Coordinates of C-alpha atoms and ligand atoms in Angstrom, one line a residue:
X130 CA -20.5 -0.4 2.8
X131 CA -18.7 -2.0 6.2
X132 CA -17.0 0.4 7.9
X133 CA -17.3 4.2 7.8
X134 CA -13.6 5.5 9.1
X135 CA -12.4 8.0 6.6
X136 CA -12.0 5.7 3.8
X137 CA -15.2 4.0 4.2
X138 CA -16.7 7.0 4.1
X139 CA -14.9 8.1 0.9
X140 CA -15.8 4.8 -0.9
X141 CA -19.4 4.9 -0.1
X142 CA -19.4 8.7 -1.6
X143 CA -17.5 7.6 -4.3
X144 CA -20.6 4.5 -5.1
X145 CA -23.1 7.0 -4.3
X146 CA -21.8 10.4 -6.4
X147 CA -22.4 7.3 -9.2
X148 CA -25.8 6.8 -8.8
X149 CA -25.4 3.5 -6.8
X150 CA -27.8 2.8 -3.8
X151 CA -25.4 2.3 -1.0
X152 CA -25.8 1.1 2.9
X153 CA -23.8 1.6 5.3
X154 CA -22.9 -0.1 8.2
X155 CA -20.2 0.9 11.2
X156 CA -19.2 -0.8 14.4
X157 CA -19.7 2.3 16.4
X158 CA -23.1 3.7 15.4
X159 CA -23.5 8.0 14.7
X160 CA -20.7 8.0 12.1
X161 CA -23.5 7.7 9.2
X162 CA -23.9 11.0 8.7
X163 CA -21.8 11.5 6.0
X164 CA -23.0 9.1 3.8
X165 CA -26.8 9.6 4.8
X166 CA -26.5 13.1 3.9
X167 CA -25.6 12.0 0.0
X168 CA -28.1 9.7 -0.3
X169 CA -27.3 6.4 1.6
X170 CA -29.6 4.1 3.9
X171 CA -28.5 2.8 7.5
X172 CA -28.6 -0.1 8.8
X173 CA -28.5 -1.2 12.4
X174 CA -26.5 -3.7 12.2
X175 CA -23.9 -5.6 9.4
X176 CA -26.1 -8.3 8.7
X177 CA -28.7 -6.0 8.1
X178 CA -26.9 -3.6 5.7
X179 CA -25.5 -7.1 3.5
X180 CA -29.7 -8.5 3.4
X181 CA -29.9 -6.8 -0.3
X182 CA -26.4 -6.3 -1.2
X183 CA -25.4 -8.0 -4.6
X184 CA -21.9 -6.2 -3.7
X185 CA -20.6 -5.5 -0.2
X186 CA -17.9 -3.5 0.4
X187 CA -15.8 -3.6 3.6
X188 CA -13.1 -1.4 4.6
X189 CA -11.6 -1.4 8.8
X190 CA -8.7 -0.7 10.4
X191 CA -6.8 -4.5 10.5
X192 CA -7.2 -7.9 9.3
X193 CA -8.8 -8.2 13.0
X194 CA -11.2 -6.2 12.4
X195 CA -12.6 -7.4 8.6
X196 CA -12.5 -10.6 10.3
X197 CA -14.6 -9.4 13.5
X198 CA -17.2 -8.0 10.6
X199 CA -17.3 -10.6 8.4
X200 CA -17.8 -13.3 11.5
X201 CA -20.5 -11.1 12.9
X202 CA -22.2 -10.5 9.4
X203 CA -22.1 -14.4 9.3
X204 CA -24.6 -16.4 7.0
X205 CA -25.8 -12.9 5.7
X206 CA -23.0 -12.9 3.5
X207 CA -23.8 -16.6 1.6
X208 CA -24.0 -15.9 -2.0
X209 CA -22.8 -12.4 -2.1
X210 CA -19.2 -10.9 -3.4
X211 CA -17.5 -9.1 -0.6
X212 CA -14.5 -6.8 -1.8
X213 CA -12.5 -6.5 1.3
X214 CA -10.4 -3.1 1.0
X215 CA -8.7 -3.1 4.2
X216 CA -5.4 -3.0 3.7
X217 CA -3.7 -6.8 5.2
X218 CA -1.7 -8.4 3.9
X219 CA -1.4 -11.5 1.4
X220 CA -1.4 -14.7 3.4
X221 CA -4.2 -13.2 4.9
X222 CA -5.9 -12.0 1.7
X223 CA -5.3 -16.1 1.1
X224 CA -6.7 -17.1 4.1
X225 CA -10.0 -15.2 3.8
X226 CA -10.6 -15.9 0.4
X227 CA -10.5 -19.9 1.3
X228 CA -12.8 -19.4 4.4
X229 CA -15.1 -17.2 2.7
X230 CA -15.4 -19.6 -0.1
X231 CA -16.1 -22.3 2.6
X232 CA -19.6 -20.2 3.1
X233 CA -20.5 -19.9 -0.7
X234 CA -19.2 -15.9 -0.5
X235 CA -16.9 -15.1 -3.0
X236 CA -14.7 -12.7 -1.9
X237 CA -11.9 -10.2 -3.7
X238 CA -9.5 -8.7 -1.6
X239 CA -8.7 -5.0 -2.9
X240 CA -5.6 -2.8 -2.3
X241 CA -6.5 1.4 -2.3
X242 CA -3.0 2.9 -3.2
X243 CA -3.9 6.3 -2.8
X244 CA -5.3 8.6 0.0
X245 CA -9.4 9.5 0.7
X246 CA -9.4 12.4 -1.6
X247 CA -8.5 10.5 -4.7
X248 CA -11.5 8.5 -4.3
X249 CA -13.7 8.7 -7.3
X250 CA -11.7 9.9 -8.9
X251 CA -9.1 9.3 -12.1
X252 CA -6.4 9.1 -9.8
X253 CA -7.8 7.3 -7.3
X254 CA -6.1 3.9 -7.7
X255 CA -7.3 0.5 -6.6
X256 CA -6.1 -2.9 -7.2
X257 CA -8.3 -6.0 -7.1
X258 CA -7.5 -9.4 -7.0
X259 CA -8.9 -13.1 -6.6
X260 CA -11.9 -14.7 -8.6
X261 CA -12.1 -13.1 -11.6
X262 CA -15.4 -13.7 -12.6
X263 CA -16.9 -11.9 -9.6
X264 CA -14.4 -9.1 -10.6
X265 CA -15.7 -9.4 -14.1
X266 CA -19.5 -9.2 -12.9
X267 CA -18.8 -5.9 -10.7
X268 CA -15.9 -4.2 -12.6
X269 CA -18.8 -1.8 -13.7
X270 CA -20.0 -0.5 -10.3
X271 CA -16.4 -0.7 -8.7
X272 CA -15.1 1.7 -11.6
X273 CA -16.8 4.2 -9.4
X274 CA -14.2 4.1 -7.1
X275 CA -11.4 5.7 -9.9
X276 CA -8.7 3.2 -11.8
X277 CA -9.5 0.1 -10.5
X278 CA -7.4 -2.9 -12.0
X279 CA -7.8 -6.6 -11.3
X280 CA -4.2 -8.1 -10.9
X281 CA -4.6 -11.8 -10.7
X282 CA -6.6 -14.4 -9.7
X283 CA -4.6 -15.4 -6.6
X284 CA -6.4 -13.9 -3.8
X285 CA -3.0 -12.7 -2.2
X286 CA -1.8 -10.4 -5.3
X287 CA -3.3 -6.8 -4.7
X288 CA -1.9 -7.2 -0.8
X289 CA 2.0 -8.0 -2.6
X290 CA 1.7 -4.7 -4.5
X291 CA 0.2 -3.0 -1.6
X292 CA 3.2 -4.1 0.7
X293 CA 6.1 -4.3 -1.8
X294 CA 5.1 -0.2 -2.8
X295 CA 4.7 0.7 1.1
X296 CA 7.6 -0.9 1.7
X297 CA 9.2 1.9 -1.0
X298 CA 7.0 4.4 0.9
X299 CA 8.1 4.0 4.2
X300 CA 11.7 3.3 3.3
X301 CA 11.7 6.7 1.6
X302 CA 10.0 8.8 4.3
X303 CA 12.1 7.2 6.9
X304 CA 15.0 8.5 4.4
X305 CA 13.5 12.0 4.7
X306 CA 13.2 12.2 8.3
X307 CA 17.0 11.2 8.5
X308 CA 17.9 13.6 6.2
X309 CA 16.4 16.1 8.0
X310 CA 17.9 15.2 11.3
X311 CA 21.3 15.4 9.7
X312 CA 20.5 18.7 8.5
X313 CA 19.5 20.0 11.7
X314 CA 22.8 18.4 13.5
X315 CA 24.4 20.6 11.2
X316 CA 22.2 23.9 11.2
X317 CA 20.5 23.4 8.0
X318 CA 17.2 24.1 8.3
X319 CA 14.3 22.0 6.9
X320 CA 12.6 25.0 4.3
X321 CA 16.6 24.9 2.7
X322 CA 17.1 21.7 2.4
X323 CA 13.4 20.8 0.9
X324 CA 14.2 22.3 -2.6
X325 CA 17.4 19.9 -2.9
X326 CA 15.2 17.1 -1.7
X327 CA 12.8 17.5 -4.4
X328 CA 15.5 18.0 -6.9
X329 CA 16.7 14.3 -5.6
X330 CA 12.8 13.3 -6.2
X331 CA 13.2 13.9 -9.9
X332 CA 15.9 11.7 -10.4
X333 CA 13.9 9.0 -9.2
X334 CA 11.6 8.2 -12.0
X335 CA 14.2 7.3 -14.0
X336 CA 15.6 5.1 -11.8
X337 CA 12.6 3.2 -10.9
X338 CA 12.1 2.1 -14.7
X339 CA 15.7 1.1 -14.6
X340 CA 16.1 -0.8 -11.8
X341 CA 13.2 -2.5 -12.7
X342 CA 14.1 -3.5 -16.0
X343 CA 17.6 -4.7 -14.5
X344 CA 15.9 -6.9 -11.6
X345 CA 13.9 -8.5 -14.1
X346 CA 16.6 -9.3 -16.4
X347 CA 18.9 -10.1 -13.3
X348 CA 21.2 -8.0 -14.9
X349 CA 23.1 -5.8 -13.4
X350 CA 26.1 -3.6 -15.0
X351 CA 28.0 -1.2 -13.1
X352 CA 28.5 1.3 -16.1
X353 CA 27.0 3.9 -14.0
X354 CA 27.2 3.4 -10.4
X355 CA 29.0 0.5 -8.6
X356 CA 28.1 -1.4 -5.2
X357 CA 31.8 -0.3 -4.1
X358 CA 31.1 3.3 -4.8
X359 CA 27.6 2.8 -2.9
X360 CA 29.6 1.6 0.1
X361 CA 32.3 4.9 0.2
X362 CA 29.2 7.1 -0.1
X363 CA 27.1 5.2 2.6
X364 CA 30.0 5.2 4.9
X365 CA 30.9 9.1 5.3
X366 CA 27.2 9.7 5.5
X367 CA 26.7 7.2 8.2
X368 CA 29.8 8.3 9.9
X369 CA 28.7 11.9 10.2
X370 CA 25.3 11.1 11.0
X371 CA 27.2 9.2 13.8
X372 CA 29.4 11.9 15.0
X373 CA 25.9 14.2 14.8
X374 CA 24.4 11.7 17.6
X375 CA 21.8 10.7 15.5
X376 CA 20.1 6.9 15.1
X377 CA 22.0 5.4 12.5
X378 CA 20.2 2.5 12.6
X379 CA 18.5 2.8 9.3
X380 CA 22.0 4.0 7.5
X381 CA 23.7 1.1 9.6
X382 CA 21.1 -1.8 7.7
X383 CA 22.0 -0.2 4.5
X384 CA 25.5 0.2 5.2
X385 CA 26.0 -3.3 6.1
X386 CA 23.6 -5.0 2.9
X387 CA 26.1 -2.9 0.8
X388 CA 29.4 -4.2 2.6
X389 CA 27.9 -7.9 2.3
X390 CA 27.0 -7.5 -1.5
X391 CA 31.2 -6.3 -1.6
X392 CA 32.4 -8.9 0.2
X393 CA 30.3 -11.7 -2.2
X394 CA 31.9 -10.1 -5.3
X395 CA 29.3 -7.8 -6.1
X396 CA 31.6 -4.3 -5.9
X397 CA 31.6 -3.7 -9.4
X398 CA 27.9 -4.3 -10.7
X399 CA 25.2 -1.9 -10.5
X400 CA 23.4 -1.2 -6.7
X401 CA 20.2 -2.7 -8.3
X402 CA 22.3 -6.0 -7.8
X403 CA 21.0 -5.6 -4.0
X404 CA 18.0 -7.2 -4.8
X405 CA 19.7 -10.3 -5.7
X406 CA 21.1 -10.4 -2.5
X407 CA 17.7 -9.3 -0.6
X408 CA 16.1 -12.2 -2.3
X409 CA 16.1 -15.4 -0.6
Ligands
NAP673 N1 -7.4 6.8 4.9 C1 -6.6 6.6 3.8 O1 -6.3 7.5 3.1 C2 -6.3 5.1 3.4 C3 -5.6 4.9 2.2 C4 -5.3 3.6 1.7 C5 -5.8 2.6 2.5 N2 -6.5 2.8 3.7 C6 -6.9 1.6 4.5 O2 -8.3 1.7 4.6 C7 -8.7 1.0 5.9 C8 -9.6 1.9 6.7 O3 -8.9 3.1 6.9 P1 -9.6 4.5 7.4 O4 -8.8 5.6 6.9 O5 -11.0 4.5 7.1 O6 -9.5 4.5 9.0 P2 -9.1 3.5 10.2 O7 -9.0 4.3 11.4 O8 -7.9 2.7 9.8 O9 -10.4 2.5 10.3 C9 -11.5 3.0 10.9 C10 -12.6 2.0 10.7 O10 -12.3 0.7 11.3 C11 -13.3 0.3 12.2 N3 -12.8 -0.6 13.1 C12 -11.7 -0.6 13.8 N4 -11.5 -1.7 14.6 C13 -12.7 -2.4 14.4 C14 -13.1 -3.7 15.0 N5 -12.4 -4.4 15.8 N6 -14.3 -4.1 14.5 C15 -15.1 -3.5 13.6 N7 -14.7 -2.3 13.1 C16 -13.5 -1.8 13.5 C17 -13.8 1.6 12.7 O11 -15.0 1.4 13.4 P3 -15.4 2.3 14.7 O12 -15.9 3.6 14.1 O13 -16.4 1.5 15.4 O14 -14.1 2.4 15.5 C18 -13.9 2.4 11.5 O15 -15.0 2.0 10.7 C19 -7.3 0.7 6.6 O16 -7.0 -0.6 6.4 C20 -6.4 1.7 5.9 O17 -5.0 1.1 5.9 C21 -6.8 4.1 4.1

């Protein structure tokens, strides 16, 4: 194990609560003590930790930084499977995978979906992808790690489904902050609004099989909720958010995508039709 931040550490538990010998390896050294308290070995350096690894794991902050560790474990990594699970994204999961097959390492980049304390665990999910054989020969001891899938051979997959679902992560926190900023403008506190906001929550599940049937269909009927009606209902919330003195900057984007989609004919299909327009 590369890397022993607070997901490194979880992943080496996870290997280790398994029954799997596991070393570990960080770039500042005294954050072992963790994983040497359940069993793991240290290593003094990354080469080191990699010399009997049929499996190395590797999990830092950026794509910098796998890149700084996997240059300075160097030739140590010939002939082994490195699972990158630091979070980059796909051109760069692309990238590594052909340079690491340059040096006879075949390497699977890995996407953790969920936080530390799912690791492990059933709900701890991870998605793998690149060379499936090397997935095929390890699926076993990465199981450890909770509900690991293997999405595809390209190299770059895992990363897409990491960015596309953060991408509906951050969207929808940003949405929340907003909200609760409005709120506030208008002496709502946060404790009464939450209850309504998790109400809003539960109308999402639905709407996520939905929309994802109708993108995939490119189909897109307005027999529920029209782009025109998006629009009206963007535009008074924007406006009061305006007249608050709040950033509007994230309502303004949405307001404008769904004044575009109008304007190119789109006003009576359904607001999944957005996606046709997002698309390039
Ligand atoms: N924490 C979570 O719940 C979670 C969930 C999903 C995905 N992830 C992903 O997992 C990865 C690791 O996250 P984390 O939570 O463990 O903490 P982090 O703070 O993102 O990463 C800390 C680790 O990165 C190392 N590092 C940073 N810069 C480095 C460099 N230039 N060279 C070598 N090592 C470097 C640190 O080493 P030093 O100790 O030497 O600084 C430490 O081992 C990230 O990509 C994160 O997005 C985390």
């Amino acid at each position: 194990m590369l890397g022993l931040g607070p997901m490194g550490r979880a992943l080496a538990g996870a290997l280790l609560a398994a029954g799997h010998p596991v070393t570990v390896w960080n770039r500042t050294p005294g954050r072992d003590a963790e994983p040497l308290a359940l069993g793991a070995r240290s290593a003094g350096s990354a080469a080191a930790a990699v010399a009997d690894a049929p499996l190395v794991l590797l999990c830092v902050r950026d794509h910098a930084a796998a890149r700084a560790v996997l240059d300075t474990a160097g030739p140590a990594l010939t002939g082994r499977t490195v699972v990158n699970a630091t979070s980059i994204g796909p051109d760069d999961a692309r990238a590594n995978a052909a340079d690491a097959q340059a040096l006879g390492v075949r390497l699977l980049d890995a996407a953790i979906l969920t936080p530390t304390p799912t690791i492990g665990r059933p709900e701890g999910t991870v998605l793998l992808s690149g060379d499936p054989e090397a997935f095929a020969a390890h699926a076993g001891t990465l199981r450890a790690l909770g509900t690991v899938r293997h999405v595809g051979a390209d190299p770059g997959r895992a990363a897409a489904f990491d960015a596309a679902l953060l991408d509906l992560f951050w969207t929808t926190v940003h949405g929340w902050v907003h909200a609760l900023a409005l709120a506030r403008a208008e002496g709502i506190g946060g404790a009464e609004l939450a209850p309504y906001a998790q109400g809003l929550s539960r109308l999402l599940p639905p709407l996520i099989e939905d929309f994802a049937r109708r993108a995939d269909d490119r189909h897109h009927p307005g027999d529920r909720s029209s782009v025109a009606s998006a629009a009206a209902g963007l535009a008074h919330v924007t406006h009061t958010a305006r007249a608050r003195g709040l950033d509007t900057s994230v309502l303004d984007a949405a307001l404008a995508l769904t004044r575009r989609a109008v304007t190119a004919g789109h006003g009576p299909d359904g607001v999944s039709s957005l996606v046709e327009l997002l698309s390039a």
